[in-house]
CSV table of C-alpha atoms in Angstrom, one decimal:
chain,number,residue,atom,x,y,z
A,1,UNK,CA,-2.2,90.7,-53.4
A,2,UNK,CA,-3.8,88.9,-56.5
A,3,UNK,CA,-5.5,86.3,-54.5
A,4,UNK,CA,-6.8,89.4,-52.2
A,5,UNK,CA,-8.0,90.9,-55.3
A,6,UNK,CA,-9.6,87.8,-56.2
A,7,UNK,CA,-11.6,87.3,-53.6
A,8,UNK,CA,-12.8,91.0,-53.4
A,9,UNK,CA,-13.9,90.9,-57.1
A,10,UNK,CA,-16.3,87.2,-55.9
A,11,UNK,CA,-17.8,88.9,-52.8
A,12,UNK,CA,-18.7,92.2,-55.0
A,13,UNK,CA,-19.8,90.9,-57.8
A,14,UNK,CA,-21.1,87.7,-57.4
A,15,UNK,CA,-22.0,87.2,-53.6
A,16,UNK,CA,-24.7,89.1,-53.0
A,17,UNK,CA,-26.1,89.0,-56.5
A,18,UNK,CA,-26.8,85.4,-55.6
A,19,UNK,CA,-28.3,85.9,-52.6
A,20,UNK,CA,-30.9,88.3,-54.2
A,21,UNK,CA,-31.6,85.7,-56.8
A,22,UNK,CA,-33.1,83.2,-53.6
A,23,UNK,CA,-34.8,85.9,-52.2
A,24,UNK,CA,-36.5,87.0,-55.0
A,25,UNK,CA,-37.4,84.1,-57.0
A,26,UNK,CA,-36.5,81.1,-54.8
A,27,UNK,CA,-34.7,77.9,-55.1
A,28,UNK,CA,-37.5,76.5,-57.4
A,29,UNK,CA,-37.0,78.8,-60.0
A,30,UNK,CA,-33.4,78.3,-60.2
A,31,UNK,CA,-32.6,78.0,-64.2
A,32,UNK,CA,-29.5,76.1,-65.1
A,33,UNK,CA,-27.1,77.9,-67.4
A,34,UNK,CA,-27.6,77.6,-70.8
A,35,UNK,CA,-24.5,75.5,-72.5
A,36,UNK,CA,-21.8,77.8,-74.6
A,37,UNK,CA,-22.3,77.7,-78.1
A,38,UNK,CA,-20.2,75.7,-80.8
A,39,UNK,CA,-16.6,77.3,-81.3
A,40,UNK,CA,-16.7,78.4,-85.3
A,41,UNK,CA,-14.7,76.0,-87.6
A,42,UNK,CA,-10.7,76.6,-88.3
A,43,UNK,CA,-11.4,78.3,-91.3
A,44,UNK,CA,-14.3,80.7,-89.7
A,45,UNK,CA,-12.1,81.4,-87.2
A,46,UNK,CA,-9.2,82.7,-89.0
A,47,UNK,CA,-11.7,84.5,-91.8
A,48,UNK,CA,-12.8,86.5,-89.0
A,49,UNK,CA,-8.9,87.1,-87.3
A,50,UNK,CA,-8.1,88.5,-91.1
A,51,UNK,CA,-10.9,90.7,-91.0
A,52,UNK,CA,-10.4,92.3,-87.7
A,53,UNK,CA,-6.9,93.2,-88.5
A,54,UNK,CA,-8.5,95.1,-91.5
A,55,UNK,CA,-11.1,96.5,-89.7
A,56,UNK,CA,-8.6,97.6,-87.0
A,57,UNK,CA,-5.6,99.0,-89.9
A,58,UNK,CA,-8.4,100.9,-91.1
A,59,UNK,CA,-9.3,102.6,-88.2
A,60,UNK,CA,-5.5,103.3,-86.2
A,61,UNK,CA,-4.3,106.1,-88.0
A,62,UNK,CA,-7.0,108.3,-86.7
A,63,UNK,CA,-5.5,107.3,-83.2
A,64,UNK,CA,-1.8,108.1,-83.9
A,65,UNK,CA,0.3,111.1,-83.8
A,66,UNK,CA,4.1,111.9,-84.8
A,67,UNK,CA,5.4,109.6,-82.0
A,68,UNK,CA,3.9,106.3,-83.0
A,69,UNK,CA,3.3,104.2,-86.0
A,70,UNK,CA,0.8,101.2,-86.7
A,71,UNK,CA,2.3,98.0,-85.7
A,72,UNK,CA,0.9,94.0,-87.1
A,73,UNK,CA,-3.0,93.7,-87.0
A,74,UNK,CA,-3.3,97.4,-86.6
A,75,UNK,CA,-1.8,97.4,-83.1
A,76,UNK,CA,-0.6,101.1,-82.3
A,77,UNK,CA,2.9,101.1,-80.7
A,78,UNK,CA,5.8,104.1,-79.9
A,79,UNK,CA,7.6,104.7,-82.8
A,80,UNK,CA,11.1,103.0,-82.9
A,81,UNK,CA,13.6,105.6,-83.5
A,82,UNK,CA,17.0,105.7,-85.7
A,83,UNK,CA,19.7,105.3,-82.7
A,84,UNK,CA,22.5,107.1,-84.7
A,85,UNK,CA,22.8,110.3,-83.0
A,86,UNK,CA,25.3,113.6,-84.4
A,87,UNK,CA,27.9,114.9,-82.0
A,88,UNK,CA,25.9,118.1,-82.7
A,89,UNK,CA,22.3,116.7,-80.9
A,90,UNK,CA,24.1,115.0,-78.4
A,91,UNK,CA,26.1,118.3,-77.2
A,92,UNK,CA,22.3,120.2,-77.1
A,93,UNK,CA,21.0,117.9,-75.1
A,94,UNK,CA,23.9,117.8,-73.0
A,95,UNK,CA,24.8,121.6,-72.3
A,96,UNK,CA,20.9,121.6,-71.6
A,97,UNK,CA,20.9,118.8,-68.6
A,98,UNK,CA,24.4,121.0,-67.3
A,99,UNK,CA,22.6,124.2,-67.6
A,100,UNK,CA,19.5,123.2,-65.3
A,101,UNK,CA,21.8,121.3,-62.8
A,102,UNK,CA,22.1,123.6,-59.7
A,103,UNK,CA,24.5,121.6,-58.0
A,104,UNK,CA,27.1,121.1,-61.0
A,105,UNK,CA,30.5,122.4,-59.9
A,106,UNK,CA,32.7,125.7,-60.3
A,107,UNK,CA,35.4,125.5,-62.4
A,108,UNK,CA,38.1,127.6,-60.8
A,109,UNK,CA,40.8,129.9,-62.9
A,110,UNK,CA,43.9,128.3,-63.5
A,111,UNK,CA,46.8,130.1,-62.2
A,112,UNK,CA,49.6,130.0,-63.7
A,113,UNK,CA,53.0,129.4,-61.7
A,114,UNK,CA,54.7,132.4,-60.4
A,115,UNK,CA,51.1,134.4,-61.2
A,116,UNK,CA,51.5,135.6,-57.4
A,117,UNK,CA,53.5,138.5,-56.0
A,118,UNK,CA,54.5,141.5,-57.5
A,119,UNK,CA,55.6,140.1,-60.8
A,120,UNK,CA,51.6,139.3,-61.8
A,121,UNK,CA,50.5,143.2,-61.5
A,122,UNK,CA,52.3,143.4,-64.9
A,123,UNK,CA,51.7,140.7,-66.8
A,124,UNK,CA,49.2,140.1,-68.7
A,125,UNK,CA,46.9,136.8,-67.7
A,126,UNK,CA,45.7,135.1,-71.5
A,127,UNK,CA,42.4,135.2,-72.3
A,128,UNK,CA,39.5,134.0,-74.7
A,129,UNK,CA,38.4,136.8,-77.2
A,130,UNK,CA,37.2,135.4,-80.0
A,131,UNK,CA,33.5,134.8,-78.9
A,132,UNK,CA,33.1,138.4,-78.5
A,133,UNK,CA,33.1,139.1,-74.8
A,134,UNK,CA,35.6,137.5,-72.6
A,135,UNK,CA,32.5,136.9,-69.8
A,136,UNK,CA,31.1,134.7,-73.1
A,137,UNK,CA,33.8,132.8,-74.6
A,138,UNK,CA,35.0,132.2,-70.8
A,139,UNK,CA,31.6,130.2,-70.7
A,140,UNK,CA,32.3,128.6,-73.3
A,141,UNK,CA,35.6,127.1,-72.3
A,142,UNK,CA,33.8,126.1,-68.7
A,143,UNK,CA,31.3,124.3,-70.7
A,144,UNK,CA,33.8,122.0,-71.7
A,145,UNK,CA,35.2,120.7,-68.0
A,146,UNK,CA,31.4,120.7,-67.2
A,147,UNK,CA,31.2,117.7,-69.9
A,148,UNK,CA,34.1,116.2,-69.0
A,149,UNK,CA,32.9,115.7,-65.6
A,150,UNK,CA,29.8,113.8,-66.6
A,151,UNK,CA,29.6,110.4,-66.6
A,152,UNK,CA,29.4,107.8,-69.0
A,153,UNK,CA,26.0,106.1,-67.6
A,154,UNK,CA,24.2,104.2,-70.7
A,155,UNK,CA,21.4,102.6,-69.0
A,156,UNK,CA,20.2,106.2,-67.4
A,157,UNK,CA,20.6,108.7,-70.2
A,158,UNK,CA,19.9,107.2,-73.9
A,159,UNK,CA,21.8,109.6,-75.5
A,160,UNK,CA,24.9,108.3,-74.1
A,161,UNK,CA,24.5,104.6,-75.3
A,162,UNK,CA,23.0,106.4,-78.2
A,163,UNK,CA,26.4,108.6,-79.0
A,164,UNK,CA,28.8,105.2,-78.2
A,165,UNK,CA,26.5,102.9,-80.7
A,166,UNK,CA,27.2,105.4,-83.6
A,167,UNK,CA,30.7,105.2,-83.2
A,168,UNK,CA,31.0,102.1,-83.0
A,169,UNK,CA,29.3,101.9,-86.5
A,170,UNK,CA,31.1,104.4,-87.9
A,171,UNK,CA,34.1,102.6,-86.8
A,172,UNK,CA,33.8,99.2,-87.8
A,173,UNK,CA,30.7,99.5,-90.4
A,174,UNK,CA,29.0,97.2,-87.7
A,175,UNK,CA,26.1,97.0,-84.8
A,176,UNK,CA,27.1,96.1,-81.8
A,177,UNK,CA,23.6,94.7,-80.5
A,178,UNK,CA,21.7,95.9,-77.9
A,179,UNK,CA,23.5,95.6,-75.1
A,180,UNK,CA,25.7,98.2,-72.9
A,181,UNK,CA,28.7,95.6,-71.7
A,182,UNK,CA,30.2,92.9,-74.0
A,183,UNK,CA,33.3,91.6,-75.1
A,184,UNK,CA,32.5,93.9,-78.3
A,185,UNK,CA,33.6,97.1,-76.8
A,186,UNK,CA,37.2,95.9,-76.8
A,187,UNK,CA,37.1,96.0,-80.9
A,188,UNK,CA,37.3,100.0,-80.5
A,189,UNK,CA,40.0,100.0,-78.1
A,190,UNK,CA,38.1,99.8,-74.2
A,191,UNK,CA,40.4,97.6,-71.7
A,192,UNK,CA,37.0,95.4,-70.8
A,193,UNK,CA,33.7,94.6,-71.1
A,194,UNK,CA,32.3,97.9,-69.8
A,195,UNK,CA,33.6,101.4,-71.5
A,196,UNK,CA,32.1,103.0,-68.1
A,197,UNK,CA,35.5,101.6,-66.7
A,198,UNK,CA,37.7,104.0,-69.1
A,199,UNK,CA,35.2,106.7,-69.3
A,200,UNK,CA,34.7,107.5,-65.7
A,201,UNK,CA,38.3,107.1,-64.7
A,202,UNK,CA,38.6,110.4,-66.6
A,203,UNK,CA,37.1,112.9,-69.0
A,204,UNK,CA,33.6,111.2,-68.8
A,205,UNK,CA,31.0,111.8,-72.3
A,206,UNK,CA,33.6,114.4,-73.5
A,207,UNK,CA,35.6,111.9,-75.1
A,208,UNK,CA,32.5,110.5,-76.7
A,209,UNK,CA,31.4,113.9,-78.0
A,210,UNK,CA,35.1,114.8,-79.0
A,211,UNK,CA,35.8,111.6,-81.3
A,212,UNK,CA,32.1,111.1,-83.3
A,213,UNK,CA,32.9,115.6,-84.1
A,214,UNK,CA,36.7,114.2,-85.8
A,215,UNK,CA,34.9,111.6,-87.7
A,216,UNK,CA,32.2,113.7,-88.8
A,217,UNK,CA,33.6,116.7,-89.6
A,218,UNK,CA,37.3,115.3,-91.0
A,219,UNK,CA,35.5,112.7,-93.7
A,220,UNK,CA,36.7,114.2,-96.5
A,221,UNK,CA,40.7,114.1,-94.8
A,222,UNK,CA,42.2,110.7,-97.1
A,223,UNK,CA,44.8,108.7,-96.1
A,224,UNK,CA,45.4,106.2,-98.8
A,225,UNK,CA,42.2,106.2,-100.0
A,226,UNK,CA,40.6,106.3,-96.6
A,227,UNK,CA,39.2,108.5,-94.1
A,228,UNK,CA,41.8,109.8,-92.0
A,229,UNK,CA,39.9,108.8,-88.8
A,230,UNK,CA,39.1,104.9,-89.9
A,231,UNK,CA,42.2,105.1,-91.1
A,232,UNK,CA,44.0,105.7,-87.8
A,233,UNK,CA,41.5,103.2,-86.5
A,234,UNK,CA,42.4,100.5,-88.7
A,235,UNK,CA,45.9,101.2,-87.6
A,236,UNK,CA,45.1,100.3,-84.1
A,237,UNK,CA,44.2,96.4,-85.4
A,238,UNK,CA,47.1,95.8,-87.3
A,239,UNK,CA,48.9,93.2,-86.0
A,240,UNK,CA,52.7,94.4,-87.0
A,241,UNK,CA,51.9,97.1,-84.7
A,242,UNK,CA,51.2,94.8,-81.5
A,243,UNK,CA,47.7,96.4,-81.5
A,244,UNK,CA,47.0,99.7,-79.5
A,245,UNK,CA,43.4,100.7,-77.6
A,246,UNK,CA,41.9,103.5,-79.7
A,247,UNK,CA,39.7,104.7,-77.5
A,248,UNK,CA,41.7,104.6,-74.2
A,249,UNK,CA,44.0,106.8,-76.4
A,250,UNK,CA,41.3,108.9,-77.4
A,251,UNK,CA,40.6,109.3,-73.8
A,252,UNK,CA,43.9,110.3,-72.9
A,253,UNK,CA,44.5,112.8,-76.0
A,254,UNK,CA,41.2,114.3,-74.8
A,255,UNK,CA,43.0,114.9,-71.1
A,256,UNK,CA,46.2,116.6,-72.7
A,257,UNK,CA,43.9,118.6,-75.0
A,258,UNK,CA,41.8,120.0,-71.7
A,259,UNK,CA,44.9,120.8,-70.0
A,260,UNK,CA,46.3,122.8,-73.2
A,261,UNK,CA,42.8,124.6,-73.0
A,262,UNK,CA,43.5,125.1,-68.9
A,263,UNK,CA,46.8,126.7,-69.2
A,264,UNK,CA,46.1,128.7,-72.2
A,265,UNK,CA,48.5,126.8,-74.7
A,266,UNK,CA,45.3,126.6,-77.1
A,267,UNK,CA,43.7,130.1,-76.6
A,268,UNK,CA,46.4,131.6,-79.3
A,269,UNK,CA,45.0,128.9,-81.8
A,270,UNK,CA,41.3,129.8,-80.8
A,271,UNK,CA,41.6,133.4,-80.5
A,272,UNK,CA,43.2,133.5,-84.1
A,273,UNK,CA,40.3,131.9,-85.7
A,274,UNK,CA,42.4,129.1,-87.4
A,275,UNK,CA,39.6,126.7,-86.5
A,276,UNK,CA,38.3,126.1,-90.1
A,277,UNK,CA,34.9,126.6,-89.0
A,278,UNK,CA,33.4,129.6,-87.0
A,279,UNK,CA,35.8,131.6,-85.0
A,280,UNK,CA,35.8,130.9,-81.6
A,281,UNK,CA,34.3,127.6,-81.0
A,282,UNK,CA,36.1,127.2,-78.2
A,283,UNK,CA,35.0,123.2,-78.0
A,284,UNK,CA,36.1,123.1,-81.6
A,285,UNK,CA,39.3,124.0,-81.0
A,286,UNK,CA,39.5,121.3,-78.3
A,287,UNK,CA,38.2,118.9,-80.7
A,288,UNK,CA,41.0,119.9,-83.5
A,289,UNK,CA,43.8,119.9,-80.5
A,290,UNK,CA,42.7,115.7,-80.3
A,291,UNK,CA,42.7,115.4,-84.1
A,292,UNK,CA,46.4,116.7,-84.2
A,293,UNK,CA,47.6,114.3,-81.4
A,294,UNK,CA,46.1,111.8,-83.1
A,295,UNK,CA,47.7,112.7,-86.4
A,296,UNK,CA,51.1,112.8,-84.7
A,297,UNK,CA,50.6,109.6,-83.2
A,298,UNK,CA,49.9,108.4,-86.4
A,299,UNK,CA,52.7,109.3,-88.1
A,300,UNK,CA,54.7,108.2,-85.5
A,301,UNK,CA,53.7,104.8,-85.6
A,302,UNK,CA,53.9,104.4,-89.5
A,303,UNK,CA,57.5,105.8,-89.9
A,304,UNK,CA,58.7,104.3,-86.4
A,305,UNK,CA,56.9,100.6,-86.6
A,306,UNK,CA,59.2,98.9,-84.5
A,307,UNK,CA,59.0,101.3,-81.3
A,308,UNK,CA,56.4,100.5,-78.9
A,309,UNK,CA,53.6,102.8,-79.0
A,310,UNK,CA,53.7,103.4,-75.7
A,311,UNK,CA,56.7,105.0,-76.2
A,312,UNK,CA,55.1,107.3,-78.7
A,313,UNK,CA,52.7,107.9,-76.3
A,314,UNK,CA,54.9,109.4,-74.1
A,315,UNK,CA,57.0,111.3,-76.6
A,316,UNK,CA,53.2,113.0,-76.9
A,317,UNK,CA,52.8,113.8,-73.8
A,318,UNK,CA,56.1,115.0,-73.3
A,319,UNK,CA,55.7,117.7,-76.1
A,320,UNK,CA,52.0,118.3,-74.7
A,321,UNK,CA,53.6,119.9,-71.5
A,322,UNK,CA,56.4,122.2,-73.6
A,323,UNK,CA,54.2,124.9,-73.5
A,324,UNK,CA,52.7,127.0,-75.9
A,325,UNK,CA,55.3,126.6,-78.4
A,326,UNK,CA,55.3,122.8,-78.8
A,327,UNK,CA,50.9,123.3,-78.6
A,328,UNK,CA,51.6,125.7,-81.2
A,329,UNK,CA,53.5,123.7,-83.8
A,330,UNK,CA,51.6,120.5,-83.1
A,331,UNK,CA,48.6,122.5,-84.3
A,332,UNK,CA,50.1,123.8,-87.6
A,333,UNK,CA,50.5,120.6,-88.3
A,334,UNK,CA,47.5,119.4,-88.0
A,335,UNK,CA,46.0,123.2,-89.7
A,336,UNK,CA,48.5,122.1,-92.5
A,337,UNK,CA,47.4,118.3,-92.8
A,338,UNK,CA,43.9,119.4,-93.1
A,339,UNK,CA,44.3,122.5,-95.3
A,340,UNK,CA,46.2,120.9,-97.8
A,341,UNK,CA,45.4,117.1,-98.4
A,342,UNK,CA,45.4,116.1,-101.9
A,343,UNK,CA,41.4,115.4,-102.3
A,344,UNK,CA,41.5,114.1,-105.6
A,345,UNK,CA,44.6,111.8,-105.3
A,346,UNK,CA,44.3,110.3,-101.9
A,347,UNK,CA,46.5,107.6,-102.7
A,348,UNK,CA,50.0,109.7,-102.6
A,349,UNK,CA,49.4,110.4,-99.2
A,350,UNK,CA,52.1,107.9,-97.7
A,351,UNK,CA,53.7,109.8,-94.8
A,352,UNK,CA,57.4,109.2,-96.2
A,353,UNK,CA,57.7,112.8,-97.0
A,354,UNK,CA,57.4,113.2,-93.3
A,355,UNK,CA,60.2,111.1,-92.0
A,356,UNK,CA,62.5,114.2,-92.2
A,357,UNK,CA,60.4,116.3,-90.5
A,358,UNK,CA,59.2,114.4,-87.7
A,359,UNK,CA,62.8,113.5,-86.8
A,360,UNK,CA,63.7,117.2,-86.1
A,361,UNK,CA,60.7,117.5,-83.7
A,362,UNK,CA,63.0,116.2,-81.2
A,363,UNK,CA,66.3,114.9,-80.4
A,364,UNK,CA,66.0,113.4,-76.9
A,365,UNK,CA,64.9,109.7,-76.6
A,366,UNK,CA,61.5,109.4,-74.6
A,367,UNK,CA,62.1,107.0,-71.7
A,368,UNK,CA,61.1,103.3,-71.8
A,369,UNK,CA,57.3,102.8,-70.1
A,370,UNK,CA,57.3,101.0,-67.2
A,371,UNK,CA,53.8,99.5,-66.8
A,372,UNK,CA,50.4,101.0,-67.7
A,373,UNK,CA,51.0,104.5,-68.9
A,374,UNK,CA,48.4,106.7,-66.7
A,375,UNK,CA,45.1,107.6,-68.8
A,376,UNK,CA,45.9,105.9,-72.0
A,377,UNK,CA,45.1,102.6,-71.4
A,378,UNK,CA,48.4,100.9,-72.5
């Protein structure tokens, strides 16, 4: 195609130029060129390279707007933004791309079991009330399976690479780079190179959007001096405890805390406004229901160091699926953790005074793993 192009430009513009030239004047008036002048001296040249950049840093601004910024020797070029993003801008952007999709799919009721027959006429199926509305807050709590069942796709949508990045910072207090696979990923807790391969298998951006909301809005939660989150975090790397994948956890608590929100275990905690924040926030209370796993966890691994976390994985689990009651007192738990941490002595907050506790939560040994516990990446 260039060659093609080549050739069109030399029959246009210089073909029959030169056959007018003969015509007109002949081939004794042909004038040979006259020689190129003298190329300026070294320092001529660069004394007029330094004042062109002046001359042109003078005149960009007039040609620039919001989006773009004045790059070296007065080049105008797209702004470079910040890539941080908040779990708040990445949820508007987000529920906006869900609300325009026309093909994005129904979320059906659940039902619970023994709902049919002649039992259901009288009784009561839970609902959401807190938003105002049922209709409303029911839309709410869809929103939430709708981003759970988008994928994790960095190199199409900027806000998901964007959303990943800033936990990774806010994780490690590092940048990892430019790049959307790399042996980096496995610092936070993926299995590989490519946190698509956890993300995808299940729950999607949610988990993203769900773990930058409990570092942001938990900051001021101390554990030993630390936030509660990093803390947790750091836990995850220490090598007494044989090293555990954050993130695929993450991704698992986010699963039990969806199904909690399926089978109305979590509407009670919702509905009762014990969210901290503004009553009903349905993906709030979703968020809080992964912070409290995560705190149990947590304290399960500090006061039972020599059990495999696996194991405490599935003592989760197993306490995730009791039902309303077990939902219930893992989240007053949490309500109480987060109500009443000692701000201004973060030190004394060791977890012994929990051993008691945590040992009456259950009496029945969880049983051993065998292989890769499904969702959780262990």
């Amino acid at each position: 195609n260039f060659s093609l192009v080549g050739s069109v430009i030399s029959e246009d513009d210089c073909g029959d130029e030169d056959v007018e030239d003969e015509d007109e004047g002949g081939a004794g008036n042909f004038q040979p060129p006259l020689p190129p002048p003298p190329p300026p001296s070294s320092s001529q040249s660069t004394e007029q390279q330094l004042r062109d950049q002046w001359e042109n840093l003078e005149t960009a601004p007039s040609q620039i707007d919001d989006t773009m910024e004045v790059g070296v020797g007065g080049t105008v070029v797209k702004k470079i933004e910040h890539t941080n993003i908040t779990s708040s801008e990445f949820f508007q952007i987000t529920s906006a791309e869900i609300s325009a999709d026309p093909n994005k799919p129904a979320i059906v009721p659940y039902e619970s079991p023994g709902s049919s027959g002649l039992i259901s006429v009288f009784k009561k199926r839970p609902s959401l009330t807190s938003s105002g509305p049922v209709a409303v807050a029911e839309a709410a709590r869809d929103l939430v399976f709708h981003v759970a069942n988008v994928k994790y796709e960095p190199s199409e949508c900027t806000h998901h690479s964007r959303i990943l990045k800033t936990i990774y910072r806010r994780l490690t207090g590092t940048d990892p780079g430019s790049g959307h696979v790399g042996k980096f990923w496995e610092l936070i807790g993926f299995q590989g190179v490519d946190p698509r391969t956890d993300l995808n298998r299940s729950m999607g951006v949610l988990t993203l959007h769900l773990v930058l909301s409990m570092i942001e809005r938990h900051s001021e939660l101390r554990v030993n001096g630390k936030p509660f989150v990093q803390s947790v975090y750091r836990c995850s790397m220490e090598p007494g405890m044989a090293g555990w994948p954050f993130m695929c956890v993450a991704v698992g608590f986010t699963l039990e805390a969806l199904k909690a929100l399926r089978n109305s275990s979590l509407y009670s905690y919702i509905n009762k406004g014990q969210l901290g924040e503004a009553v009903g926030d349905v993906m709030t209370g979703v968020g809080d229901m992964l912070s409290a796993q995560f705190l149990e966890f947590f304290e399960l691994i500090k006061l039972k160091p020599g059990v495999h976390h696996a194991e405490h994985l599935a003592e989760i689990r197993r306490r995730m699926a009791g039902g309303k009651k077990e939902v219930k007192a893992l989240m007053a738990k949490w309500r109480s953790f987060r109500d009443n941490v000692d701000h201004d002595a973060p030190e004394k907050r060791d977890f012994t005074d929990l051993e008691q506790e945590t040992a009456t939560v259950s009496t029945s040994k969880p049983a051993a793993p065998k292989g890769r516990a499904k969702g959780y990446g262990v």
